XYZ file of C-alpha atoms in Angstrom:
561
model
C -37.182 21.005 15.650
C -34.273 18.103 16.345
C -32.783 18.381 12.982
C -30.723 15.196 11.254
C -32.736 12.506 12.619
C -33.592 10.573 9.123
C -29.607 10.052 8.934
C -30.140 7.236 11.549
C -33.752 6.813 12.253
C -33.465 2.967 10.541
C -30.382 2.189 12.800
C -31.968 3.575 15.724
C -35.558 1.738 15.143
C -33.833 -1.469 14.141
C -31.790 -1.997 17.294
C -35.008 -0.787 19.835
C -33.358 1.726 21.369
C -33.750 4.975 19.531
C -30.282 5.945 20.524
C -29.818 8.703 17.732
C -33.722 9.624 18.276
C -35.969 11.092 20.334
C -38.219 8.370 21.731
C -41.779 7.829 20.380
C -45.161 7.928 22.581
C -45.821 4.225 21.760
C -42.256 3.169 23.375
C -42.490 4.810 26.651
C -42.667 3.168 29.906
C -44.663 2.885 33.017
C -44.079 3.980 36.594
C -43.807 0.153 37.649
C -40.317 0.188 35.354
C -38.773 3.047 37.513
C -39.673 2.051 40.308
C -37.767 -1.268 39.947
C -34.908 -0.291 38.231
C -34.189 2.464 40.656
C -34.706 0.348 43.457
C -32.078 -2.582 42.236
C -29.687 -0.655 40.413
C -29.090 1.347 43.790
C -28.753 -1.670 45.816
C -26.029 -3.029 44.460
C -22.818 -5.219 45.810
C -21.303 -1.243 46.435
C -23.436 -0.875 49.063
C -21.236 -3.454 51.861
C -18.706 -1.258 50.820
C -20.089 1.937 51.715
C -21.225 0.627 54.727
C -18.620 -0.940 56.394
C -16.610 2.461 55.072
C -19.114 4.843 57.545
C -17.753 2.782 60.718
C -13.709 3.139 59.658
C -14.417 6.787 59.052
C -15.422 7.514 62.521
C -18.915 8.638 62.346
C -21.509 8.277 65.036
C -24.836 6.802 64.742
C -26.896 10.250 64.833
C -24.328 11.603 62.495
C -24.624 8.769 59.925
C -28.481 8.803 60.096
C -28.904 12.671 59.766
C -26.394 12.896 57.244
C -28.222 10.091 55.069
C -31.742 11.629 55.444
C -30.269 14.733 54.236
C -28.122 13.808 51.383
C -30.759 11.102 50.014
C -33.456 13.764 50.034
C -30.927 16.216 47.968
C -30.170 13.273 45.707
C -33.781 12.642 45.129
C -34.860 16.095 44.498
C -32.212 16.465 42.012
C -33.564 13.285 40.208
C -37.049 15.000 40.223
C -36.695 18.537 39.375
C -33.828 18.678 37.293
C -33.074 15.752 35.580
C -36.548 14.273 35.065
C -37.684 17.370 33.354
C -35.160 17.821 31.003
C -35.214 14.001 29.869
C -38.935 13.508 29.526
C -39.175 16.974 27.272
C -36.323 16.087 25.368
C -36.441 12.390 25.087
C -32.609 12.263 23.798
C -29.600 10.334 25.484
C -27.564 12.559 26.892
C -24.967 12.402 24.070
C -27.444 13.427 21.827
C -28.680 16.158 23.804
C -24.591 17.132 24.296
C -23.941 17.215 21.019
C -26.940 19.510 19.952
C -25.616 21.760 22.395
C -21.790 21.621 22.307
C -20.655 19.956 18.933
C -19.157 16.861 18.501
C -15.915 18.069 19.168
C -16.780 18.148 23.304
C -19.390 15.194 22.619
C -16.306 12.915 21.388
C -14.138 14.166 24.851
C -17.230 13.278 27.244
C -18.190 10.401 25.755
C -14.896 8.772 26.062
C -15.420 10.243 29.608
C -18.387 9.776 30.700
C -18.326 5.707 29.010
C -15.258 5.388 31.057
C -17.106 5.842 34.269
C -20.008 3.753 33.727
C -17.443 1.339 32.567
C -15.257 1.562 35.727
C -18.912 1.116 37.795
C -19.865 -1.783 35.616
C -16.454 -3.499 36.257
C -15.973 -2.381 39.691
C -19.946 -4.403 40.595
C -17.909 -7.541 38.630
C -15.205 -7.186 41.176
C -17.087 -6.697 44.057
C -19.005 -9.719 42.947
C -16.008 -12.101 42.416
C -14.519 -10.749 46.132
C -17.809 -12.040 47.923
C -17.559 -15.256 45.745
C -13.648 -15.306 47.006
C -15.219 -15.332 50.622
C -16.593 -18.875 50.272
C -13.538 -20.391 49.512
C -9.927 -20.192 50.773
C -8.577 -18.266 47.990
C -6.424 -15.020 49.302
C -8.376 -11.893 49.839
C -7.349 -9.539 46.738
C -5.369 -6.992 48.026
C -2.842 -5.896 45.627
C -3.471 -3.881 42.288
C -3.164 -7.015 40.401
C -5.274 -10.376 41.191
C -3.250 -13.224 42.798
C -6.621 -15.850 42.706
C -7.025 -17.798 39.776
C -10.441 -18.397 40.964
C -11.283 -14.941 41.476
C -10.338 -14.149 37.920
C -12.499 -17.058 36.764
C -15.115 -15.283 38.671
C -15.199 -12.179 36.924
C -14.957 -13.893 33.141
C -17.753 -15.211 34.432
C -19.925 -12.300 36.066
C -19.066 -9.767 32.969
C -19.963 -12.976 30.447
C -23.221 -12.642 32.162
C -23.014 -8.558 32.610
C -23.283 -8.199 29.159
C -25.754 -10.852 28.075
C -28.095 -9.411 30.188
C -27.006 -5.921 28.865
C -27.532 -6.790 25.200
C -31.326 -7.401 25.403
C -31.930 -3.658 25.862
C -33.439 -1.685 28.585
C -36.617 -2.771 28.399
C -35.035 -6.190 29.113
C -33.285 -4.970 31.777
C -36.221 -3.436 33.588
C -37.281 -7.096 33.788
C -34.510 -8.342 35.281
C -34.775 -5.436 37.824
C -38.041 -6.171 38.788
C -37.628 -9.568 39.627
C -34.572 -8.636 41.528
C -35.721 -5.883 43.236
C -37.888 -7.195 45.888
C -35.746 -9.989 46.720
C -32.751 -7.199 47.282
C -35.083 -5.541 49.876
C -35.910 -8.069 52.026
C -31.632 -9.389 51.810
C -30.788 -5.725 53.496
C -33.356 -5.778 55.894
C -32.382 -9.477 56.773
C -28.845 -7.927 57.062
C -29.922 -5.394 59.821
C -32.437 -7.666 61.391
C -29.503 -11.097 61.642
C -27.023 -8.406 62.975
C -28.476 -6.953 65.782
C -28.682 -9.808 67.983
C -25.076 -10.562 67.562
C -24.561 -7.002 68.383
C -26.944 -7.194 71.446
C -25.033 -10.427 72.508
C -21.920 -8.873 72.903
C -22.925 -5.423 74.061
C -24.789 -7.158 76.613
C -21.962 -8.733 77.882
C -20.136 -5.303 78.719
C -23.468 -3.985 80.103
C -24.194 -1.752 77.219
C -27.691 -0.979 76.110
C -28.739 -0.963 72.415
C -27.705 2.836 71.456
C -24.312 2.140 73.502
C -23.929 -0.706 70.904
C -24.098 1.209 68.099
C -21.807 3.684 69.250
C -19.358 0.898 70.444
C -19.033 -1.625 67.883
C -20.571 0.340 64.739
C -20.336 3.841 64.470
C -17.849 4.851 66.747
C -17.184 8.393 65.905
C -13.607 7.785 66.021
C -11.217 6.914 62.741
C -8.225 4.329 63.190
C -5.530 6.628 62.396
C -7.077 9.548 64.631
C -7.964 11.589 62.018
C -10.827 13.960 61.802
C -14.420 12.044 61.708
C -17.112 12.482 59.349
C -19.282 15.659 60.011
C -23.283 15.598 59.262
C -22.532 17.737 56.307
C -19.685 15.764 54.844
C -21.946 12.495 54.777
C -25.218 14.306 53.500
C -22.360 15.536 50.762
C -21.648 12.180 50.391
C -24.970 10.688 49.732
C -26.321 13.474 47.624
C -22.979 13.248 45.273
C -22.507 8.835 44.757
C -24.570 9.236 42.393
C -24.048 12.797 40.433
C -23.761 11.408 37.186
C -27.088 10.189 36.937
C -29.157 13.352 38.504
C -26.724 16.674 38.232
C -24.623 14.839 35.734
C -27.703 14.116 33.481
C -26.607 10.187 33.114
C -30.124 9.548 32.928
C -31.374 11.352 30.507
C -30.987 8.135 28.681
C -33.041 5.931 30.664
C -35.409 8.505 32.325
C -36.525 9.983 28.364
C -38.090 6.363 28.674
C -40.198 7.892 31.310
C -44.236 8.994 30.349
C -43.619 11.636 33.137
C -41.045 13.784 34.579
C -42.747 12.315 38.089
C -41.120 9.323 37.268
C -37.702 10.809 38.829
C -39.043 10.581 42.085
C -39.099 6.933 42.295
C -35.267 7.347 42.322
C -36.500 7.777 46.467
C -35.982 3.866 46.127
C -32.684 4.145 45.372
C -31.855 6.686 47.978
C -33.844 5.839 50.667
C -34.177 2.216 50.136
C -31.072 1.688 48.055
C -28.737 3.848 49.980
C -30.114 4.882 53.457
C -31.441 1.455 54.661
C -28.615 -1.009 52.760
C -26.030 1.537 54.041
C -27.455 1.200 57.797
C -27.533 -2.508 57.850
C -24.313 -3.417 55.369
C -22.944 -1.144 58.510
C -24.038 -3.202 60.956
C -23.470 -6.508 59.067
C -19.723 -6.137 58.696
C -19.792 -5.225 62.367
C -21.222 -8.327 63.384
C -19.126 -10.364 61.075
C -16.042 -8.277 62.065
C -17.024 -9.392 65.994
C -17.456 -13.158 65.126
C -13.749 -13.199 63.111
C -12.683 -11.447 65.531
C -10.880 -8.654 63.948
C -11.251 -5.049 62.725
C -13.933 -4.024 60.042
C -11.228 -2.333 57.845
C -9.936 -5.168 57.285
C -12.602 -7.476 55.796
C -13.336 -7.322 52.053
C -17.252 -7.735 50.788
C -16.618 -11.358 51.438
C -15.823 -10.905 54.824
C -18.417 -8.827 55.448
C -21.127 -11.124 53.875
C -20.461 -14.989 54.410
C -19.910 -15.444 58.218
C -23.624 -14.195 59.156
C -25.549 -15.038 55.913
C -23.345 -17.596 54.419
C -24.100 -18.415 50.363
C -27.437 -16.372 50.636
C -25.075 -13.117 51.571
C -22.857 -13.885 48.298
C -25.424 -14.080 46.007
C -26.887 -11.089 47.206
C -23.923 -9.351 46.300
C -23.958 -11.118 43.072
C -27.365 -10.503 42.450
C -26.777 -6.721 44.116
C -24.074 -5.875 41.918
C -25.489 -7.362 38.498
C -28.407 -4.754 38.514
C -26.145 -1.777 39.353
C -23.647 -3.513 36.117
C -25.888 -4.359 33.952
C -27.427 -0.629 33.233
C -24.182 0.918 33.539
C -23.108 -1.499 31.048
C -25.888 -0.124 28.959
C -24.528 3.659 29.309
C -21.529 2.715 28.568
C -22.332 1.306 25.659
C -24.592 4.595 24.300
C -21.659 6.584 25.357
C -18.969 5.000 22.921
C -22.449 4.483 20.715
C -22.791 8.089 20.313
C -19.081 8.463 17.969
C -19.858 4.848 16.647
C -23.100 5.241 14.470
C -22.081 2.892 12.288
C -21.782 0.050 14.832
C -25.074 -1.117 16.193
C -25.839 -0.487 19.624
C -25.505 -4.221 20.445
C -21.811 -4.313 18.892
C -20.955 -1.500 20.961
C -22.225 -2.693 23.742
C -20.703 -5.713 23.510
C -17.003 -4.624 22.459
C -17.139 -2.328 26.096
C -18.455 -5.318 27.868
C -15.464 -7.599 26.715
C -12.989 -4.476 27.882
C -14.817 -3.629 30.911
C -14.494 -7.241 32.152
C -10.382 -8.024 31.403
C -10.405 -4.234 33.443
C -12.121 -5.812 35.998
C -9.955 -8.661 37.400
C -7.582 -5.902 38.337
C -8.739 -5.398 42.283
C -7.750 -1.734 41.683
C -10.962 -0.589 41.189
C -12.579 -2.039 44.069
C -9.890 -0.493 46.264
C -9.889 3.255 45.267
C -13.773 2.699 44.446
C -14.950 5.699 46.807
C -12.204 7.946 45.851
C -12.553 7.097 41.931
C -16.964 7.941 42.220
C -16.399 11.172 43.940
C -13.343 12.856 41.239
C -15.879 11.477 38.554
C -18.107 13.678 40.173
C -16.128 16.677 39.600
C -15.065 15.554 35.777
C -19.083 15.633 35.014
C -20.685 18.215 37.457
C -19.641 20.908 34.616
C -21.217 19.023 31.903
C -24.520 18.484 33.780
C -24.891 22.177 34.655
C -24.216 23.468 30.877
C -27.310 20.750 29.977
C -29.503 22.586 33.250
C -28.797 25.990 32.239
C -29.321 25.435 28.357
C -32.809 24.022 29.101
C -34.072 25.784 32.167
C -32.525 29.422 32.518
C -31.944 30.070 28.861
C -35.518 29.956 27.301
C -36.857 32.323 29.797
C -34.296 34.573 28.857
C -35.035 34.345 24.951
C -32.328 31.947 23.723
C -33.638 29.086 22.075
C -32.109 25.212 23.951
C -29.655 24.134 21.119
C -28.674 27.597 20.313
C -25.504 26.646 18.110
C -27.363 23.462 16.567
C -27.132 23.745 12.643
C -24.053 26.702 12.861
C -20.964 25.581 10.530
C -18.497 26.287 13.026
C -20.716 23.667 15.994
C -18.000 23.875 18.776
C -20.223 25.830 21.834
C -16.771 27.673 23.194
C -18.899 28.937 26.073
C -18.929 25.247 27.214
C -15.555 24.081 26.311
C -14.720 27.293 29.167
C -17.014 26.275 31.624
C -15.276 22.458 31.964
C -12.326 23.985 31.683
C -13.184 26.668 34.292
C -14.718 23.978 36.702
C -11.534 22.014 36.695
C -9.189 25.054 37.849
C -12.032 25.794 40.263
C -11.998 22.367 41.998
C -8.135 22.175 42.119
C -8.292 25.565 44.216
C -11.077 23.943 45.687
C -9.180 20.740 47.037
C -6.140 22.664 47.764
C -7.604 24.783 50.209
C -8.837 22.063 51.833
C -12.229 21.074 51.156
C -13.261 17.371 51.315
C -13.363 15.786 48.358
C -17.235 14.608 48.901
C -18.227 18.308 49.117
C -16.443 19.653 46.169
C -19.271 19.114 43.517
C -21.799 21.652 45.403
C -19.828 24.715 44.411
C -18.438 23.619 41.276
C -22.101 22.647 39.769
C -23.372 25.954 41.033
C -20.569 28.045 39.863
C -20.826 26.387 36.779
C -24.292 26.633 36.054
C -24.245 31.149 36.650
C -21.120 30.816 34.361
C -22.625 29.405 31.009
C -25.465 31.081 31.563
C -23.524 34.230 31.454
C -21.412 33.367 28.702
C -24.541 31.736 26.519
C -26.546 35.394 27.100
C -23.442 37.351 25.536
C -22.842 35.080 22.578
C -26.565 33.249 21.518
C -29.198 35.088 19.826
C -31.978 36.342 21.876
C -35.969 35.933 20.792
C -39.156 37.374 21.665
C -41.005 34.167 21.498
C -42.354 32.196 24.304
C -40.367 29.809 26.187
C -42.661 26.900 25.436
C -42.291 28.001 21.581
C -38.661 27.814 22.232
C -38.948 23.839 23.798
C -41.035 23.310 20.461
C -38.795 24.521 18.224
C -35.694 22.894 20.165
C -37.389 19.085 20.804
C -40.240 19.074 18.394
C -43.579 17.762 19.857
C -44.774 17.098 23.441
C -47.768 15.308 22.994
C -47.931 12.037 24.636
C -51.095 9.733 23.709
C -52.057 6.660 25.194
C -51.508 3.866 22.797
C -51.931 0.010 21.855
C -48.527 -0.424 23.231
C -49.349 1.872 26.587
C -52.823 0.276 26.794
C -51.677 -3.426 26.867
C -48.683 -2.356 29.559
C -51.732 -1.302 31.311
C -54.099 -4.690 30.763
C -50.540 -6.690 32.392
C -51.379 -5.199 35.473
C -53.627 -7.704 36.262
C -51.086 -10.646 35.796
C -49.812 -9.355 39.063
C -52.682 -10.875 41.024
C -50.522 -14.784 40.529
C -50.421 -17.100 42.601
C -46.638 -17.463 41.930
C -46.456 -14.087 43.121
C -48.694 -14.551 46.493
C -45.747 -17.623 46.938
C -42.458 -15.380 46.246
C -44.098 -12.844 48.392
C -44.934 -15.122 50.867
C -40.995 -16.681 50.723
C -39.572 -13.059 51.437
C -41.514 -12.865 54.669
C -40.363 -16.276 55.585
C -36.664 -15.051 54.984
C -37.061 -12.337 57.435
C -39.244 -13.962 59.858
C -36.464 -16.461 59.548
C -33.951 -14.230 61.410
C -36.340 -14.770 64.393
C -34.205 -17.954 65.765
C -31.053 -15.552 66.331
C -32.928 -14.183 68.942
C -33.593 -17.240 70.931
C -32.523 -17.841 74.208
C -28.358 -18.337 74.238
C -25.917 -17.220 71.991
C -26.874 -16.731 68.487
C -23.910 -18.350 67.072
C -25.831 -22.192 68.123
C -28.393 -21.110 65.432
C -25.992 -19.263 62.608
C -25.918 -22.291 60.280
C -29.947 -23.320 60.520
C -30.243 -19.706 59.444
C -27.962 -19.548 57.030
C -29.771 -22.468 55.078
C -32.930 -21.163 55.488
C -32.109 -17.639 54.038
C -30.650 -19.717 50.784
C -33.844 -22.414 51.211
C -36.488 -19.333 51.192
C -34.127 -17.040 48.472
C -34.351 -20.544 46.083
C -37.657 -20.324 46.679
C -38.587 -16.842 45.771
C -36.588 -16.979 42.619
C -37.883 -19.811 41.090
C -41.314 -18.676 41.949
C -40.828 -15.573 40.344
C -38.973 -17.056 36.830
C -41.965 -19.271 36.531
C -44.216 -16.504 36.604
C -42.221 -14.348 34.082
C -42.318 -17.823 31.728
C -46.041 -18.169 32.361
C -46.751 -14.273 31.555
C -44.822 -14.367 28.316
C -46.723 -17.187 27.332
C -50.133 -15.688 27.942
C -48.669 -12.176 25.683
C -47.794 -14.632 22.998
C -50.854 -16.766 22.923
């Protein structure tokens, strides 16, 4: 059984969160939150980024596709099967999962760590934001390390003011947010895709090129600037699968996922990867194309604003707004239960807070939205070790006798089996990188190499039982039963608040936004009908959002009454 739980079970109860607990059956949430906080948290401002990044690496279109389907469906499965399981059983944060199994000495190290990246993601979705808002006006795209745009530092004060309000009314809050957000985000990348192509069309046309020819032309060329080596199937599906590492490998989301009633619930992270990454990634691609074509200059050269404003004009900024708060906002929130996890004594909210205020003054240095690819994949490698010591401890371990949390309660709490595997990994991935594999790819090998080596060091130093492994998970996490409650039932009764009006409307206002794109494909060049479309993307986006705010007002009311 989780020992030293009464120590902060009034802290963790008072501020909703049950950071220092495990998560009780009458606090767990439905499919419906998953589903849309994977789907906007994944389809964030990042995703221009990545997309305009596939056509300056030189990858063709069958390349980019293949590699995505691949990659997303690794990504997903790793959600599913391995971190799902281990948060739903468990229903800890990951730092309080770490320290049962390492000590505090290697919690304190990855908690500084691990809150560092989700604080550098957080402020990197308040750059991002600020750049698009840069696009609008004529301030200087940000360039340098340092910002040289008042305005674009106003912008960020702004964004991470907002960042961390929205942060501070807990996940469950947050899941709100998502889901209004969510649908909206959708139909904005599809629009991108769907405004593009005739643009695209116009000027392939031109040349005598067919749609595929296109692609290959203006898009994904399968050729890099400098000449260097393209992109390879393999090195893309590597890419996809890793973005995200420490959520799924990493176990980042054990502390949003032990929310979960089911370890099914990782599989709705297929809207992240499918709908989040493979479809935004396709049409941010073909967006900053278009936009490239109409400015008439290179895609490598256009920042998120660049990319956004010239086809869908203020609609395409605040979808990168809008995009990047619901990747910022939850990463916010893991940030904040990282430096939580060393802070007991500060409530979550203070914590939370405190990062916020850093993580913004970090943010209007344009640093982090220049190295932003580079800095996601080498936090891939500082957290891949962690994330396998977690998957061995509570998958390969019990079914060979040891008991998850082996050293928990020991005076002397510092796992030295772990503290070798990080160390290990590191060496490992230098050789790794120095005999030239690409940096996207390194993770596979280290996570796997990782995993075989605690195991083997755990089975020579931890005690070894007779008793069943499901004995073992009892004795480890304390009680799986899960019974449907008051709290579970009424989550249930809200279903039927869907059925709105206000809801048939916003719905109803999406369509329109994409039907909308219809008039670029009227006779003559699309560029006659680029403004008329640009105000009715914002017209029908106005529409959908304060449809959808009055229903959330109207819903709360009906709870309350």
């Amino acid at each position: 059984m989780i020992k030293n739980q009464s120590t902060h079970t009034h802290a963790a109860e008072h501020d909703g969160e049950f950071s220092h607990t495990r998560v009780p059956a009458d606090r767990l949430l439905g499919r419906s939150h998953f589903a849309a906080a994977y789907s906007s948290e994944h389809i964030a401002g990042g995703e221009f980024v990545v997309g305009a990044a596939f056509a300056a690496w030189g990858a063709s279109p069958a390349t980019v596709v293949l590699g995505l389907l691949i990659g997303n469906l690794a990504a997903v499965l790793s959600w599913a099967l391995v971190c799902a399981p281990v948060a739903v059983r468990s229903r800890l944060t990951l730092y309080q999962y770490l320290e049962r199994v390492a000590g505090r000495r290697l919690v304190f190290f990855y908690n500084l760590m691990s809150g560092l990246i989700f604080a550098v993601i957080a402020g990197g979705m308040m750059t991002i934001s600020a750049s698009a808002i840069r696009g609008l006006t004529d301030a200087p795209p940000q360039v340098q390390w340092y910002p040289t745009s008042g305005l674009f530092v106003a912008a960020v004060l702004l964004i991470g003011l907002a960042t961390v309000w929205i942060a501070l009314r807990g996940f469950a809050r947050v899941t709100k947010f998502a889901k209004i957000c969510a649908p909206w985000l959708f139909a904005v990348f599809a629009v991108c895709g769907l405004a593009a192509w005739p643009y695209l069309t116009a000027i392939g046309g031109a040349q005598g090129l067919d749609g595929y020819e296109t692609l290959q032309r203006y898009v994904w060329t399968g050729n890099t600037p400098d000449g260097s080596p393209s992109l390879t199937i393999w090195q893309i599906a590597a890419f996809a699968w890793g973005l995200n590492l420490p959520l799924h490998l990493g176990m980042g989301d054990l502390s949003t996922l032990r929310f979960a009633r089911k370890p099914g619930y990782g599989a709705y992270s297929a809207f992240a990867a499918y709908g989040g990454h493979f479809v935004a990634w396709l049409t941010a691609g073909m967006l900053g194309a278009a936009s490239a074509a109409l400015l008439q200059t290179d895609i490598g050269k256009l920042d998120i604003g660049g990319v956004v404003v010239p086809v869908l004009g203020v609609a395409g900024t605040a979808a990168v707004v809008v995009a990047s708060f619901t990747t910022a906002v939850p990463s916010l929130y893991r940030a904040g239960l990282a430096f939580h996890a060393f802070l007991p004594r500060w409530s979550l909210a203070k914590t939370t807070a405190v990062v916020g205020a850093v993580t913004t003054l970090i943010a209007c240095l344009p640093l982090i939205f220049l190295k932003w690819l580079d800095l996601m994949a080498y936090f891939n490698i500082l957290t891949a070790p962690v994330g396998a010591v977690i998957a061995a401890e509570h998958f390969i371990l019990p079914k060979l006798g040891i008991a998850p949390f082996w050293r928990h309660g020991r005076r002397d709490q510092n796992n030295r089996a772990a503290w070798s595997v990080w160390v290990c990994g590191m060496a490992l991935a230098a050789v790794l990188l120095a005999a030239g594999m690409h940096l996207f790819a390194v993770f596979i090998p280290l996570w796997a190499a990782c995993l075989l080596l605690y195991t083997f060091l755990a089975y020579q130093q931890a005690p070894q039982s007779n008793r069943p492994s499901e004995r073992l998970y009892h004795n480890a996490y304390g009680s799986d039963d899960i019974r449907l409650t008051t709290h579970t039932q009424t989550a249930k009764t809200a279903l039927s608040q869907r059925r709105h009006p206000l809801l048939y409307g916003a719905a109803a206002s999406l369509l329109l936004m994409m039907a909308g794109c219809g008039m670029l494909y009227l006779p003559s060049s699309p560029q006659q009908y680029t403004t008329a479309f640009q105000w009715l993307l914002a017209l029908f986006s106005a529409a959908y959002f304060i449809q959808t705010a009055l229903w959330v007002r109207l819903s709360g009311k009906d709870k309350s009454s």
